[in-house]
């Protein structure tokens, strides 16, 4: 059962019926941690309603038409996490969706405008130095980008899809617009006031709120660069 997960043991971020059978799909290790992702096959079947069974979902994926972040994916266990973009062709048009975290900490898929599907915001979770003043950035979604830009761990980068080129660096500094990935205020957007050690203060609707630095995800400077849908 290494490809499956007991429903009762599924992460709280999964909005599933835990009594509807014993097992569900286990996301493939790699892009996102288990608690921060949903398997593509589950999204095809349960969220997008493109199939009624897992077998049908796998057939849909085998057609090689579903894209995640601009890359075609056929693995039903492929993990889809925060701010990932799923694109589905429909006749001569295309439907696009982005993954968010709502205010209850659940992973949710919401439809977005086609123009927004060409960009994605990624948090920098680590760096590796190379010769020639080049730095490899390790991003929250498992991607790695080599750049000469001055970027710190905790900053975010706006990248193009599917080429994964950096369009803009979003520093973790005072007055930055931040999205909360976790904690009591997860799913909320506010303005960062200050960071002190492992703690931070952000402002929402004139109210100062304390949170952990690790929950901060910079999404803009004066306003979010991409639409945030948490409802």
Tab-separated table of C-alpha atoms in Angstrom:
chain	number	residue	atom	x	y	z
A	1	UNK	CA	0.000	0.000	0.000
A	2	UNK	CA	2.968	2.332	-0.514
A	3	UNK	CA	0.953	4.232	-3.165
A	4	UNK	CA	-1.959	4.641	-0.787
A	5	UNK	CA	-2.661	6.418	2.482
A	6	UNK	CA	-5.245	5.610	5.127
A	7	UNK	CA	-7.949	8.265	4.978
A	8	UNK	CA	-8.046	8.551	8.755
A	9	UNK	CA	-4.320	9.418	8.722
A	10	UNK	CA	-4.541	11.994	5.919
A	11	UNK	CA	-3.234	15.485	6.836
A	12	UNK	CA	-5.725	18.037	8.238
A	13	UNK	CA	-5.099	20.147	5.111
A	14	UNK	CA	-6.919	17.537	3.019
A	15	UNK	CA	-10.642	18.311	2.772
A	16	UNK	CA	-11.790	14.712	2.238
A	17	UNK	CA	-14.460	12.387	3.611
A	18	UNK	CA	-12.403	10.229	5.970
A	19	UNK	CA	-15.190	7.665	6.307
A	20	UNK	CA	-15.564	7.107	2.559
A	21	UNK	CA	-13.428	3.990	2.272
A	22	UNK	CA	-10.225	2.972	3.978
A	23	UNK	CA	-7.550	4.313	1.637
A	24	UNK	CA	-6.848	7.323	-0.548
A	25	UNK	CA	-3.986	8.280	-2.879
A	26	UNK	CA	-0.564	9.072	-1.411
A	27	UNK	CA	1.217	11.912	-3.257
A	28	UNK	CA	4.575	11.036	-4.752
A	29	UNK	CA	7.492	12.403	-2.729
A	30	UNK	CA	9.355	15.287	-4.301
A	31	UNK	CA	7.838	18.653	-5.135
A	32	UNK	CA	5.915	19.362	-1.919
A	33	UNK	CA	5.696	17.828	1.581
A	34	UNK	CA	2.793	15.446	2.187
A	35	UNK	CA	0.883	17.879	4.409
A	36	UNK	CA	1.222	20.687	1.858
A	37	UNK	CA	0.070	18.927	-1.296
A	38	UNK	CA	-2.671	16.892	-2.928
A	39	UNK	CA	-2.188	14.143	-5.545
A	40	UNK	CA	-3.046	15.159	-9.098
A	41	UNK	CA	-5.292	12.117	-9.571
A	42	UNK	CA	-7.448	13.181	-6.607
A	43	UNK	CA	-7.798	16.696	-8.001
A	44	UNK	CA	-8.811	15.362	-11.426
A	45	UNK	CA	-11.428	13.094	-9.881
A	46	UNK	CA	-12.755	14.948	-6.823
A	47	UNK	CA	-12.133	18.661	-7.452
A	48	UNK	CA	-12.287	19.139	-11.209
A	49	UNK	CA	-14.806	16.314	-11.750
A	50	UNK	CA	-13.118	15.188	-14.964
A	51	UNK	CA	-13.516	11.571	-13.846
A	52	UNK	CA	-15.677	9.590	-11.441
A	53	UNK	CA	-13.111	6.945	-10.507
A	54	UNK	CA	-9.347	6.794	-10.114
A	55	UNK	CA	-9.126	4.505	-13.156
A	56	UNK	CA	-10.876	7.164	-15.251
A	57	UNK	CA	-8.629	9.876	-13.790
A	58	UNK	CA	-5.558	7.894	-14.846
A	59	UNK	CA	-6.973	7.591	-18.366
A	60	UNK	CA	-7.478	11.374	-18.497
A	61	UNK	CA	-3.863	11.894	-17.438
A	62	UNK	CA	-2.629	9.332	-19.951
A	63	UNK	CA	-3.899	11.612	-22.730
A	64	UNK	CA	-0.967	13.906	-21.853
A	65	UNK	CA	-3.082	17.066	-21.873
A	66	UNK	CA	-2.985	18.126	-18.180
A	67	UNK	CA	-0.286	20.639	-17.299
A	68	UNK	CA	1.080	21.633	-13.893
A	69	UNK	CA	3.127	24.842	-13.952
A	70	UNK	CA	3.219	24.603	-17.736
A	71	UNK	CA	4.656	21.076	-17.829
A	72	UNK	CA	2.602	18.083	-18.984
A	73	UNK	CA	2.055	15.556	-16.190
A	74	UNK	CA	0.756	11.991	-16.476
A	75	UNK	CA	1.581	10.661	-12.967
A	76	UNK	CA	-1.616	10.420	-10.889
A	77	UNK	CA	0.399	10.671	-7.671
A	78	UNK	CA	2.188	13.858	-8.717
A	79	UNK	CA	1.979	16.308	-5.802
A	80	UNK	CA	0.293	19.677	-6.346
A	81	UNK	CA	0.854	22.332	-3.688
A	82	UNK	CA	0.599	26.006	-2.813
A	83	UNK	CA	0.372	28.360	-5.827
A	84	UNK	CA	0.857	25.540	-8.381
A	85	UNK	CA	-1.095	26.091	-11.613
A	86	UNK	CA	-3.133	23.357	-13.302
A	87	UNK	CA	-4.082	23.952	-16.948
A	88	UNK	CA	-6.730	21.921	-18.797
A	89	UNK	CA	-7.548	22.375	-22.501
A	90	UNK	CA	-11.251	22.645	-23.281
A	91	UNK	CA	-11.887	22.729	-27.018
A	92	UNK	CA	-10.153	25.799	-28.403
A	93	UNK	CA	-9.836	27.407	-24.948
A	94	UNK	CA	-8.138	26.501	-21.686
A	95	UNK	CA	-9.236	26.408	-18.050
A	96	UNK	CA	-6.633	27.271	-15.424
A	97	UNK	CA	-6.616	26.745	-11.665
A	98	UNK	CA	-4.272	27.639	-8.819
A	99	UNK	CA	-3.820	25.917	-5.451
A	100	UNK	CA	-4.351	28.003	-2.323
A	101	UNK	CA	-4.643	27.493	1.443
A	102	UNK	CA	-7.902	28.731	2.933
A	103	UNK	CA	-8.407	30.232	6.385
A	104	UNK	CA	-9.100	26.783	7.836
A	105	UNK	CA	-5.777	25.468	6.594
A	106	UNK	CA	-7.290	23.390	3.796
A	107	UNK	CA	-5.763	23.074	0.354
A	108	UNK	CA	-8.245	24.431	-2.193
A	109	UNK	CA	-8.230	24.717	-5.978
A	110	UNK	CA	-9.639	27.905	-7.495
A	111	UNK	CA	-10.079	28.942	-11.126
A	112	UNK	CA	-7.918	31.869	-12.228
A	113	UNK	CA	-7.708	34.138	-15.275
A	114	UNK	CA	-5.681	32.757	-18.167
A	115	UNK	CA	-3.245	35.703	-17.992
A	116	UNK	CA	-2.398	34.781	-14.374
A	117	UNK	CA	-1.456	31.226	-15.324
A	118	UNK	CA	1.791	32.411	-16.956
A	119	UNK	CA	3.286	33.462	-13.601
A	120	UNK	CA	3.828	31.979	-10.180
A	121	UNK	CA	5.232	33.223	-6.874
A	122	UNK	CA	7.711	30.912	-5.132
A	123	UNK	CA	9.295	31.216	-1.695
A	124	UNK	CA	13.058	30.774	-1.422
A	125	UNK	CA	13.737	28.065	1.168
A	126	UNK	CA	17.473	27.601	0.605
A	127	UNK	CA	20.507	28.586	-1.487
A	128	UNK	CA	23.656	26.963	-2.874
A	129	UNK	CA	26.614	29.053	-4.067
A	130	UNK	CA	28.433	28.355	-7.356
A	131	UNK	CA	31.488	29.892	-8.959
A	132	UNK	CA	30.997	33.006	-11.073
A	133	UNK	CA	28.750	34.732	-8.518
A	134	UNK	CA	25.933	32.367	-9.380
A	135	UNK	CA	23.466	31.105	-6.810
A	136	UNK	CA	21.078	28.174	-7.027
A	137	UNK	CA	17.799	29.027	-5.334
A	138	UNK	CA	15.810	26.197	-3.751
A	139	UNK	CA	12.100	27.005	-3.916
A	140	UNK	CA	9.160	25.864	-1.793
A	141	UNK	CA	7.763	23.725	-4.627
A	142	UNK	CA	10.940	21.703	-5.171
A	143	UNK	CA	12.177	23.747	-8.130
A	144	UNK	CA	15.763	25.023	-8.388
A	145	UNK	CA	16.770	28.141	-10.309
A	146	UNK	CA	20.309	29.382	-10.981
A	147	UNK	CA	20.611	33.173	-10.883
A	148	UNK	CA	22.946	36.089	-10.283
A	149	UNK	CA	20.191	38.047	-8.523
A	150	UNK	CA	20.709	39.000	-4.887
A	151	UNK	CA	18.090	36.928	-3.097
A	152	UNK	CA	17.869	35.886	0.552
A	153	UNK	CA	16.260	32.831	2.112
A	154	UNK	CA	12.720	33.864	3.036
A	155	UNK	CA	12.353	36.172	0.031
A	156	UNK	CA	10.020	35.248	-2.823
A	157	UNK	CA	10.491	35.343	-6.576
A	158	UNK	CA	7.922	35.855	-9.311
A	159	UNK	CA	8.732	33.358	-12.060
A	160	UNK	CA	7.441	32.768	-15.572
A	161	UNK	CA	5.764	29.520	-16.564
A	162	UNK	CA	6.804	27.193	-18.066
A	163	UNK	CA	10.367	28.536	-18.478
A	164	UNK	CA	10.922	29.192	-14.744
A	165	UNK	CA	12.695	32.517	-15.312
A	166	UNK	CA	12.779	35.129	-12.550
A	167	UNK	CA	10.695	38.219	-13.405
A	168	UNK	CA	10.953	39.960	-10.035
A	169	UNK	CA	12.457	39.481	-6.571
A	170	UNK	CA	10.138	40.108	-3.615
A	171	UNK	CA	12.263	40.754	-0.495
A	172	UNK	CA	11.066	39.855	3.005
A	173	UNK	CA	11.200	43.413	4.336
A	174	UNK	CA	8.979	45.875	6.143
A	175	UNK	CA	5.871	46.927	4.151
A	176	UNK	CA	5.994	43.808	1.954
A	177	UNK	CA	2.633	42.141	1.305
A	178	UNK	CA	2.640	38.682	2.897
A	179	UNK	CA	0.452	35.594	2.753
A	180	UNK	CA	0.315	33.409	5.888
A	181	UNK	CA	1.052	29.745	5.119
A	182	UNK	CA	0.254	28.473	8.603
A	183	UNK	CA	-0.648	29.346	12.169
A	184	UNK	CA	-3.853	30.811	13.573
A	185	UNK	CA	-4.052	33.370	10.757
A	186	UNK	CA	-3.221	31.050	7.859
A	187	UNK	CA	-4.764	32.014	4.550
A	188	UNK	CA	-4.744	35.723	5.417
A	189	UNK	CA	-2.960	38.524	3.569
A	190	UNK	CA	-1.470	41.550	5.289
A	191	UNK	CA	1.413	44.022	5.341
A	192	UNK	CA	4.609	43.042	7.128
A	193	UNK	CA	5.611	45.448	9.890
A	194	UNK	CA	8.755	43.798	11.244
A	195	UNK	CA	10.638	40.560	11.761
A	196	UNK	CA	12.364	39.912	15.085
A	197	UNK	CA	14.239	36.619	15.333
A	198	UNK	CA	11.786	33.816	14.590
A	199	UNK	CA	8.742	36.030	15.157
A	200	UNK	CA	7.049	38.593	12.964
A	201	UNK	CA	4.324	41.220	13.090
A	202	UNK	CA	1.996	41.946	10.193
A	203	UNK	CA	-0.857	44.404	9.854
A	204	UNK	CA	-4.298	43.594	8.525
A	205	UNK	CA	-7.118	46.150	8.465
A	206	UNK	CA	-5.167	48.344	10.907
A	207	UNK	CA	-4.683	45.537	13.431
A	208	UNK	CA	-1.210	44.272	14.375
A	209	UNK	CA	-0.952	40.472	14.495
A	210	UNK	CA	1.922	38.317	15.757
A	211	UNK	CA	2.963	35.211	13.856
A	212	UNK	CA	5.991	32.993	13.206
A	213	UNK	CA	8.527	34.091	10.608
A	214	UNK	CA	8.366	30.655	8.953
A	215	UNK	CA	4.716	31.255	8.005
A	216	UNK	CA	5.468	34.394	5.970
A	217	UNK	CA	5.220	34.133	2.199
A	218	UNK	CA	5.906	37.401	0.366
A	219	UNK	CA	3.396	37.893	-2.469
A	220	UNK	CA	3.950	41.542	-3.397
A	221	UNK	CA	5.342	44.953	-2.538
A	222	UNK	CA	2.363	47.339	-2.454
A	223	UNK	CA	-0.250	44.732	-3.360
A	224	UNK	CA	-0.283	41.003	-4.284
A	225	UNK	CA	1.251	40.486	-7.730
A	226	UNK	CA	-1.201	37.650	-8.352
A	227	UNK	CA	-4.810	37.286	-7.228
A	228	UNK	CA	-5.131	35.445	-3.896
A	229	UNK	CA	-8.325	33.386	-3.544
A	230	UNK	CA	-8.860	31.857	-0.099
A	231	UNK	CA	-12.664	31.752	0.022
